[in-house]
Coordinates of C-alpha atoms and ligand atoms in Angstrom, one line a residue:
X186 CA -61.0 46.4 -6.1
X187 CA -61.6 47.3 -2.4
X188 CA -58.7 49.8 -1.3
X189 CA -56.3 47.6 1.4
X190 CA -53.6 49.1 3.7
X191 CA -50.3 49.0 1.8
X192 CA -47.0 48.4 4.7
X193 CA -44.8 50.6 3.1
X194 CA -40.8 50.5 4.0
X195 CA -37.7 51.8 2.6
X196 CA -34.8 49.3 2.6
X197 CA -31.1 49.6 2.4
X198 CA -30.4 48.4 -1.3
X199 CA -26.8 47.1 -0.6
X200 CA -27.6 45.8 3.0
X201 CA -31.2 44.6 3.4
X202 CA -32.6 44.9 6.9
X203 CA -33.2 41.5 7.9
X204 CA -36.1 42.2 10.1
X205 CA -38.2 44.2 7.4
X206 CA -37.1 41.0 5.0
X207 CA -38.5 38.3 7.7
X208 CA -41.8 40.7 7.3
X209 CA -42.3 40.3 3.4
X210 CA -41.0 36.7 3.5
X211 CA -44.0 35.7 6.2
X212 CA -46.6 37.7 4.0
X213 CA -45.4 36.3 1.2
X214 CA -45.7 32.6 2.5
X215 CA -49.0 33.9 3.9
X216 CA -50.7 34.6 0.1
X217 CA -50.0 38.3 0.0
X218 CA -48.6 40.3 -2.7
X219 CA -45.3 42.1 -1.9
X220 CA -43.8 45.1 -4.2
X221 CA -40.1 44.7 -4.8
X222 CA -37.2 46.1 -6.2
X223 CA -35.0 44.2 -9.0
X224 CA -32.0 45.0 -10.9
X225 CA -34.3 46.0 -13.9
X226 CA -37.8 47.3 -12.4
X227 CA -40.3 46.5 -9.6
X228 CA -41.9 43.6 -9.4
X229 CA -45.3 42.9 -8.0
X230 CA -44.2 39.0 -5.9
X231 CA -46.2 36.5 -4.9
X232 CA -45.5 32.7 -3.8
X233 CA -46.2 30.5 -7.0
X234 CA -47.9 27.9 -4.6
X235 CA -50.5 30.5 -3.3
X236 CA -53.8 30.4 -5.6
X237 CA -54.8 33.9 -3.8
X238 CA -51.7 35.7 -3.9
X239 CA -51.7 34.6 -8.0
X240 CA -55.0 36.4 -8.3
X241 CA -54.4 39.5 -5.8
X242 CA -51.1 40.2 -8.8
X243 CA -53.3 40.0 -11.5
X244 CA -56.2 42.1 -9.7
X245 CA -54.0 44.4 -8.7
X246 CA -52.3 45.4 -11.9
X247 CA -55.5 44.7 -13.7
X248 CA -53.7 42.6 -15.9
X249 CA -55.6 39.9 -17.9
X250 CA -55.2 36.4 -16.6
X251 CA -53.9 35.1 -20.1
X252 CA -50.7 36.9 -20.0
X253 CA -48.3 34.7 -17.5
X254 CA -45.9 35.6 -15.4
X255 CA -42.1 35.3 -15.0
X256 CA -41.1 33.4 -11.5
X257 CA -38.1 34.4 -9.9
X258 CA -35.8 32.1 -7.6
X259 CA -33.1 32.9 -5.4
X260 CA -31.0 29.1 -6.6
X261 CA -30.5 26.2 -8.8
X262 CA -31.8 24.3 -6.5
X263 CA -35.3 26.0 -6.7
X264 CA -34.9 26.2 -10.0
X265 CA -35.0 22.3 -10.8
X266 CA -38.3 21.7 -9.5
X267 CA -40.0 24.0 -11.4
X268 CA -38.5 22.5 -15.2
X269 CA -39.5 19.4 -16.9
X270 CA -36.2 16.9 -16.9
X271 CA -32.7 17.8 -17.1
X272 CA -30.9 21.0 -18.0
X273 CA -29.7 21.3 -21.4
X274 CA -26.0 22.2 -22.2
X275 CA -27.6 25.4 -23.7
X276 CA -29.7 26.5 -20.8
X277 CA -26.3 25.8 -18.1
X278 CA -23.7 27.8 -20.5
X279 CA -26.7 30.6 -20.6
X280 CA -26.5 30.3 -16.3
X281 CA -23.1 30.6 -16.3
X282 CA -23.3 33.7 -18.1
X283 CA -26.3 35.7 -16.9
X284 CA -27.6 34.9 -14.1
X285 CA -27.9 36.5 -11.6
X286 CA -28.9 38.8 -13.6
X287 CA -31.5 40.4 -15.9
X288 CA -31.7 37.5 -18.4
X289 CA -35.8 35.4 -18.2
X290 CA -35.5 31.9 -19.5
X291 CA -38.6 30.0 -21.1
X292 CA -38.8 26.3 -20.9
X293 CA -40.7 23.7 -20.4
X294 CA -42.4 23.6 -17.0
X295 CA -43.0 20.5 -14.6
X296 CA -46.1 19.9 -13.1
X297 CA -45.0 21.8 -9.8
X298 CA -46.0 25.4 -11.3
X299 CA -49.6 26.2 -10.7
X300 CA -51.0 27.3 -14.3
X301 CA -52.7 30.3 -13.3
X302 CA -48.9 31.5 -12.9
X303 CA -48.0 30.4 -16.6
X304 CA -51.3 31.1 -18.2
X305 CA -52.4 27.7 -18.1
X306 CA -49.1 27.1 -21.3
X307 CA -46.8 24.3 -21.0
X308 CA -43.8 26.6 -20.3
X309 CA -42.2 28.2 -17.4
X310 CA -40.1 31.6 -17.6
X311 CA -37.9 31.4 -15.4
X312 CA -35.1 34.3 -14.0
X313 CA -32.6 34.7 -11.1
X314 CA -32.3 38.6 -10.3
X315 CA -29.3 39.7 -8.5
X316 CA -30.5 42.8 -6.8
X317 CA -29.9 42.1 -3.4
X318 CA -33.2 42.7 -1.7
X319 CA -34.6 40.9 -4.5
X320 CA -32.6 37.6 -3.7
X321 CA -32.9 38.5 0.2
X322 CA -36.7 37.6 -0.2
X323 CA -36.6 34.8 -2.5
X324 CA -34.4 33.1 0.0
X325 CA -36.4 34.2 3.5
X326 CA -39.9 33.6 1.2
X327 CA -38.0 29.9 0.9
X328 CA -40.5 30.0 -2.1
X329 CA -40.3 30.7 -5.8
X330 CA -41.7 33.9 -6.2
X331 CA -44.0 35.0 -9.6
X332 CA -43.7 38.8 -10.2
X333 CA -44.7 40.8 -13.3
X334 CA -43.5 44.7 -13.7
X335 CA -44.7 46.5 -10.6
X336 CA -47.0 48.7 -12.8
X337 CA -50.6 49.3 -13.5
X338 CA -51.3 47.3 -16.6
X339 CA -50.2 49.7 -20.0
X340 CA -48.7 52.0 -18.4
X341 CA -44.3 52.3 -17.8
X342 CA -42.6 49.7 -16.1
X343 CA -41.6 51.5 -12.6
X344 CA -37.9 52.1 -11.5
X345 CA -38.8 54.7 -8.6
X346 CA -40.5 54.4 -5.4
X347 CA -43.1 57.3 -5.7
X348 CA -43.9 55.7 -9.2
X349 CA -44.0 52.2 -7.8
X350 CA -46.4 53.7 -5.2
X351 CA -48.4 55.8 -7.3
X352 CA -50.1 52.8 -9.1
X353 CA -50.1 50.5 -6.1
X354 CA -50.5 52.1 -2.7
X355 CA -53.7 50.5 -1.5
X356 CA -53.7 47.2 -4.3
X357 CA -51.1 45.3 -2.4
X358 CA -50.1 44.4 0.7
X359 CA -46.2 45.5 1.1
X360 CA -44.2 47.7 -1.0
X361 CA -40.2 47.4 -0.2
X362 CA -39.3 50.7 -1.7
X363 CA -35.1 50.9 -2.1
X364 CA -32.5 52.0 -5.0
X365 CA -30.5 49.9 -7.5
X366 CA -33.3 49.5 -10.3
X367 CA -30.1 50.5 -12.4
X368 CA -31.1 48.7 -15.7
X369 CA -34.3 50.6 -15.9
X370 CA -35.6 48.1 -18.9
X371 CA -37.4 44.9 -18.0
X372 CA -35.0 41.7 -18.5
X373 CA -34.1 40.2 -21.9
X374 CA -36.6 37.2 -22.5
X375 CA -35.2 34.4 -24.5
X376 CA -37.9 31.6 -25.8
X377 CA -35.6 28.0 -24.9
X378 CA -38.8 26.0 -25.1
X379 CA -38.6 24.7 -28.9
X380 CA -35.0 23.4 -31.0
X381 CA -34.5 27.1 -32.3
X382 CA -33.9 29.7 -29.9
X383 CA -36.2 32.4 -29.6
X384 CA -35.6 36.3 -28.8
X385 CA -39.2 36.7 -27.3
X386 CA -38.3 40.3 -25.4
X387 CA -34.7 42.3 -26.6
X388 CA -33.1 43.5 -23.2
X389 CA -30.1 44.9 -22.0
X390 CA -28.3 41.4 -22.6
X391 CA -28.3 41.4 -26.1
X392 CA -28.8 38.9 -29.0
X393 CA -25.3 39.4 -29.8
X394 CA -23.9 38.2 -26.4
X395 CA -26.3 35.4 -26.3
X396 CA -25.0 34.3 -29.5
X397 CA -21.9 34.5 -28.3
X398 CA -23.0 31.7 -25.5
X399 CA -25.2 29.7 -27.3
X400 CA -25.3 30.6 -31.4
X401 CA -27.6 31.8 -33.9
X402 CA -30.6 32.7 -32.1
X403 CA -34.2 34.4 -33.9
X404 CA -36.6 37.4 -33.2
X405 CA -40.5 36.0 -33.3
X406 CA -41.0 38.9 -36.2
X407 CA -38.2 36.9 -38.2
X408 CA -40.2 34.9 -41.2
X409 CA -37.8 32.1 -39.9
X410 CA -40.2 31.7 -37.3
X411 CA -43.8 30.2 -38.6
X412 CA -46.1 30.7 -35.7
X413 CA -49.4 32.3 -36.3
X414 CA -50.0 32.2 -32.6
X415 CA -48.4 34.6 -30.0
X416 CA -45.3 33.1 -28.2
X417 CA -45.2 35.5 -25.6
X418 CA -48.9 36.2 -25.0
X419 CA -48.2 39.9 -23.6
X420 CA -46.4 41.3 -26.8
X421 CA -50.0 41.8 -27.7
X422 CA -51.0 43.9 -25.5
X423 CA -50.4 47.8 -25.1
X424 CA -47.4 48.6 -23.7
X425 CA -46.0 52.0 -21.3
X426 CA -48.4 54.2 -23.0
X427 CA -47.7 58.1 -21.7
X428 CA -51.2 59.9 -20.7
X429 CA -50.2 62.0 -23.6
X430 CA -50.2 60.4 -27.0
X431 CA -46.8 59.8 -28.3
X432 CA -45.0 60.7 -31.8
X433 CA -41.8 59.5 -32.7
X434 CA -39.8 60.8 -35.1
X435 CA -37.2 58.7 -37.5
X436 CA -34.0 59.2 -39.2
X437 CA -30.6 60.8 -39.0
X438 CA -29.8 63.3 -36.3
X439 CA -30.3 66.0 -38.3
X440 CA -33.6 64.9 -40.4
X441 CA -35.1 63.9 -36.8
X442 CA -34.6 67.5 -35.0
X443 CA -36.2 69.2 -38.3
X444 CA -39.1 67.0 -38.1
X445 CA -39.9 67.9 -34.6
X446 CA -39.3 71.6 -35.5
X447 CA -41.6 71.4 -38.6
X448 CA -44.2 69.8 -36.0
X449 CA -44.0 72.1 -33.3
X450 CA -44.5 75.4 -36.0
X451 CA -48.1 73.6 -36.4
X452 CA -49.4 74.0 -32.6
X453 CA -50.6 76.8 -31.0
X454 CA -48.0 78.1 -28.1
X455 CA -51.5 76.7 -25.6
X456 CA -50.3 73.4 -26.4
X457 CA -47.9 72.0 -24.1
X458 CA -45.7 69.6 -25.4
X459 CA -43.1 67.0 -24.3
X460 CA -39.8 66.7 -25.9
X461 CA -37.7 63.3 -25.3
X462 CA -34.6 64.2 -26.3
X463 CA -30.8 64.1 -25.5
X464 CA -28.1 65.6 -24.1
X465 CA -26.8 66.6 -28.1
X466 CA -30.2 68.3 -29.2
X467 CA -32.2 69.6 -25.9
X468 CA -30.4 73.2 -26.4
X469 CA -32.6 73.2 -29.6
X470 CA -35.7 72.8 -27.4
X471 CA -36.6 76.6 -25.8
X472 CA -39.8 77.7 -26.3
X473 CA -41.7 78.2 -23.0
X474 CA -44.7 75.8 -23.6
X475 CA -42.3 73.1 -24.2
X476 CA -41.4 70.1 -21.7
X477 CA -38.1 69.2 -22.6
X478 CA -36.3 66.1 -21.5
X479 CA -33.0 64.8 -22.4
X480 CA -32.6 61.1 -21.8
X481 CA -28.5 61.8 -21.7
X482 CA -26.0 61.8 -24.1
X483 CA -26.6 59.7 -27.2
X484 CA -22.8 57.9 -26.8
X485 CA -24.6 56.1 -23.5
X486 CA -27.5 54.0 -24.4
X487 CA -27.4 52.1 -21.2
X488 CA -27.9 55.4 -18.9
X489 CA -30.5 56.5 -21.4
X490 CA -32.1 53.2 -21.0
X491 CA -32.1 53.1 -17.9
X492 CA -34.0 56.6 -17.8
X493 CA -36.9 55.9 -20.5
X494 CA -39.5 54.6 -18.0
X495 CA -39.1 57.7 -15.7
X496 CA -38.8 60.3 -18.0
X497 CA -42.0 58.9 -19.3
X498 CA -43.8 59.0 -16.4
X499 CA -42.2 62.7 -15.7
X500 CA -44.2 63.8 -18.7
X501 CA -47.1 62.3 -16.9
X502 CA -46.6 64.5 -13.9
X503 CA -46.0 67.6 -16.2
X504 CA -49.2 67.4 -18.1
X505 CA -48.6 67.5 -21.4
X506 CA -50.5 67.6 -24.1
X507 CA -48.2 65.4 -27.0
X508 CA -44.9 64.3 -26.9
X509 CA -42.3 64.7 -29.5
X510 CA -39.7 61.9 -29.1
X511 CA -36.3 61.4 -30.7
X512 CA -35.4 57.7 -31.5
X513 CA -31.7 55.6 -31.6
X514 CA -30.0 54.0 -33.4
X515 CA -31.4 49.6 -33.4
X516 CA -28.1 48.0 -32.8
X517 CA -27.0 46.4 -29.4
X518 CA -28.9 48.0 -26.2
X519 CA -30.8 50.0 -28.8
X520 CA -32.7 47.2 -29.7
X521 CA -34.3 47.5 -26.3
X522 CA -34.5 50.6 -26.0
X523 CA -36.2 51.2 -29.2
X524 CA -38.5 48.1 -28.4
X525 CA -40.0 49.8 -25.5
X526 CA -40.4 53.3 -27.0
X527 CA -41.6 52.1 -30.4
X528 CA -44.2 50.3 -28.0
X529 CA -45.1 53.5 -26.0
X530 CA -46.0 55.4 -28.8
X531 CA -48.3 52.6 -30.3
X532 CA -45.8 52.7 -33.6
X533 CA -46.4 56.3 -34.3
X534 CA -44.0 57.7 -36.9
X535 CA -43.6 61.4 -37.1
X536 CA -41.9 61.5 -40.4
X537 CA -41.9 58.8 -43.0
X538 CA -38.9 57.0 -43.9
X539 CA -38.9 54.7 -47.2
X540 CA -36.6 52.8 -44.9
X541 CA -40.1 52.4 -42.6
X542 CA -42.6 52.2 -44.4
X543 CA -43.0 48.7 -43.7
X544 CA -43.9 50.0 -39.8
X545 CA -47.4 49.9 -38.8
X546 CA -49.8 52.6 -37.6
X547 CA -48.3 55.6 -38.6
X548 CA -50.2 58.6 -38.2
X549 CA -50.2 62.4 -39.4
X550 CA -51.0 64.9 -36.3
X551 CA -53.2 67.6 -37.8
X552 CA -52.2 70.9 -35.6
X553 CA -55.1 71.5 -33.0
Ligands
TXA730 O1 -37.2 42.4 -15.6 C1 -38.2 41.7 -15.6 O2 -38.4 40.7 -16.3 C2 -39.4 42.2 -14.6 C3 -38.8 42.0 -13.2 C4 -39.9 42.3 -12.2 O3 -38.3 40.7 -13.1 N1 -40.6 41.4 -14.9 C5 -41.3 41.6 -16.0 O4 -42.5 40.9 -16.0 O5 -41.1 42.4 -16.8 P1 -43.7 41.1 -17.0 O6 -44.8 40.2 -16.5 O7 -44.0 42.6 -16.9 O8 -43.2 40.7 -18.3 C6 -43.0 39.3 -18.6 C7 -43.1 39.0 -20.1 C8 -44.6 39.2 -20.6 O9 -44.5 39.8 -21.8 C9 -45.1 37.7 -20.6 O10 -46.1 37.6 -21.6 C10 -43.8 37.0 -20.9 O11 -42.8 37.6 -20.3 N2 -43.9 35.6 -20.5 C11 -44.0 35.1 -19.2 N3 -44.1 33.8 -19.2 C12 -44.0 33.4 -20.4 C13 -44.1 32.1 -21.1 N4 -44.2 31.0 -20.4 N5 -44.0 32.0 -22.4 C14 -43.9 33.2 -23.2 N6 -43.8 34.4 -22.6 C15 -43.9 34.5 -21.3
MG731 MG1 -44.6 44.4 -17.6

């Protein structure tokens, strides 16, 4: 695509500049493509009634036009519009819950969303963030506003500025660069669209807490669910892959740090190599041609969560030539986090578990 001049501005996250907002509103209304911060990540925005700002999100992140895109709205009131009929009792006690917050809804969709926003399906996700520069341009846009992950297509969801303009200065028109991406992991997305509740995307709002709200719900790899056809069409593609390949390695504490040590005796001390680890084991981690990065202590999955993306892209600016990562336990925010690691090393077990060995793709690293 033909390189454009990005407006790049810092904003304040708690007390948005109303001027810079009034900007980004107008070139949003105006078909343009605007980077923004959100509670979870940055998302590209565009206004869901502008055919040309649809496209300029999909050109930009080079993402493929079958994969559609969440739309984010500042109130109830421009929420409505964009649903077929009337709330259901379980979509208004999920509202009252989560949102504003990091929690996408899918349901039906009316005929006032364009389908090149939804992929041409029948549904809608829908979410209400609550970062305030977030809902400051919903409200001056005055317009529902569709935003995938502010990232190049494969690669980590962004959380920081310089990564947000690494991949997009010159492929959008605005960047709003600020703090408060504090979640650090893309919202939870929850499938409302059919009778049975569907966990399409685990987040840091949990299954169990939506159960909570609303009952038993299911995950789309759950044989309760017979549906040979994607439900949410980007699961299928590949997801925050590091420029290194990735290994992971599986078990208890202690079968998980041997693995990695058994590994690393097989490379040459040329090879440099990236260790995700935590606060517990990165004193384990000394040799000079290793990268090692601790995520934080093991008793916080949220701040380790909200670290993953960066730390991933850290290894990035390190060069590295593998990465060695440590994984968590799958219970609560785990879930999510494990999601989007398991995903960024394309499934790559470093050790073999018979508790795994159901996993795809797993792989033995010859040394090199
Ligand atoms: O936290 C987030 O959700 C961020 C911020 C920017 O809001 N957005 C985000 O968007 O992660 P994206 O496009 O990177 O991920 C949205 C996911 C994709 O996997 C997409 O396929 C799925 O949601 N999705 C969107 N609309 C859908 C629909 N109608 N049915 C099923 N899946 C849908
Ligand atoms: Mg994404």
């Amino acid at each position: 695509m033909l390189k454009k001049e990005t407006m790049i501005r810092s904003i304040d996250a708690m007390h948005p500049n109303k001027l810079e907002i009034d900007l980004a509103a107008d070139l949003i209304r105006q078909g343009g493509t605007v980077v923004f911060p959100t509670e979870t990540v940055y998302g590209i925005g565009a206004s869901i009634h502008s055919t040309e700002g649809i496209r300029k999100i999909f050109e930009a992140k080079g993402r493929p036009s079958d994969n559609p895109l969440i739309v984010h709205v500042a109130s109830l009131e421009m929420m409505h519009p964009l649903v077929k009929g009337p709330l259901s009792p379980r979509v208004i006690s999920l509202i009252e819950s989560f949102w504003p917050g990091p929690l996408t809804l899918i349901l039906e969709k009316s005929k006032n969303v364009p389908d090149p926003v939804t992929a041409n399906l029948d549904t809608v996700a829908v979410r209400m963030p609550r970062h305030p520069v977030a809902r400051a341009l919903i409200e001056a846009a005055g317009v529902p506003i569709a935003a995938p992950s502010a990232n190049l297509s494969g690669k980590s969801s962004a959380t920081r500025a310089n990564h947000v303009i690494d991949d997009l200065n010159g492929r959008v028109d605005a960047i709003l660069c600020s703090d408060g991406c504090e979640i650090g992991l893309e919202s939870t997305v929850l499938d409302l669209s059919g009778d049975q509740a569907v966990l399409l995307r685990p987040g840091i709002i949990t299954k169990e807490e939506i159960e909570n709200v609303i009952g038993n719900i299911v995950s789309p790899t759950s044989h309760e669910v017979s549906d040979s056809v994607p439900r949410s069409p980007g699961m299928k593609y590949t997801h925050y892959a590091p420029k290194a390949p990735m290994l992971m390695a599986v078990g208890d504490l202690a079968s998980m740090t041997e693995a990695i040590h058994a590994q690393l005796m097989s490379y040459d001390r040329s090879v440099r190599i990236g260790i995700l680890c935590t606060d517990e084991t990165i004193g384990g981690y000394t040799d000079e041609n290793l990268v090692a990065i601790s995520l934080g202590s093991r008793s916080d999955l949220r701040g380790m969560s909200s670290r993953l993306f960066s730390t991933l892209r850290s290894f990035d600016e390190s060069n590295v030539d593998l990465i060695l990562a440590e994984s968590f336990p799958e219970v609560g925010i785990g879930e999510a986090l494990m999601n989007r690691l398991r995903k960024a090393c394309g499934n790559r077990i470093l050790n073999q578990e018979s508790t795994m060995d159901e996993r795809p793709g797993i792989v033995s690293m010859s040394s090199r």
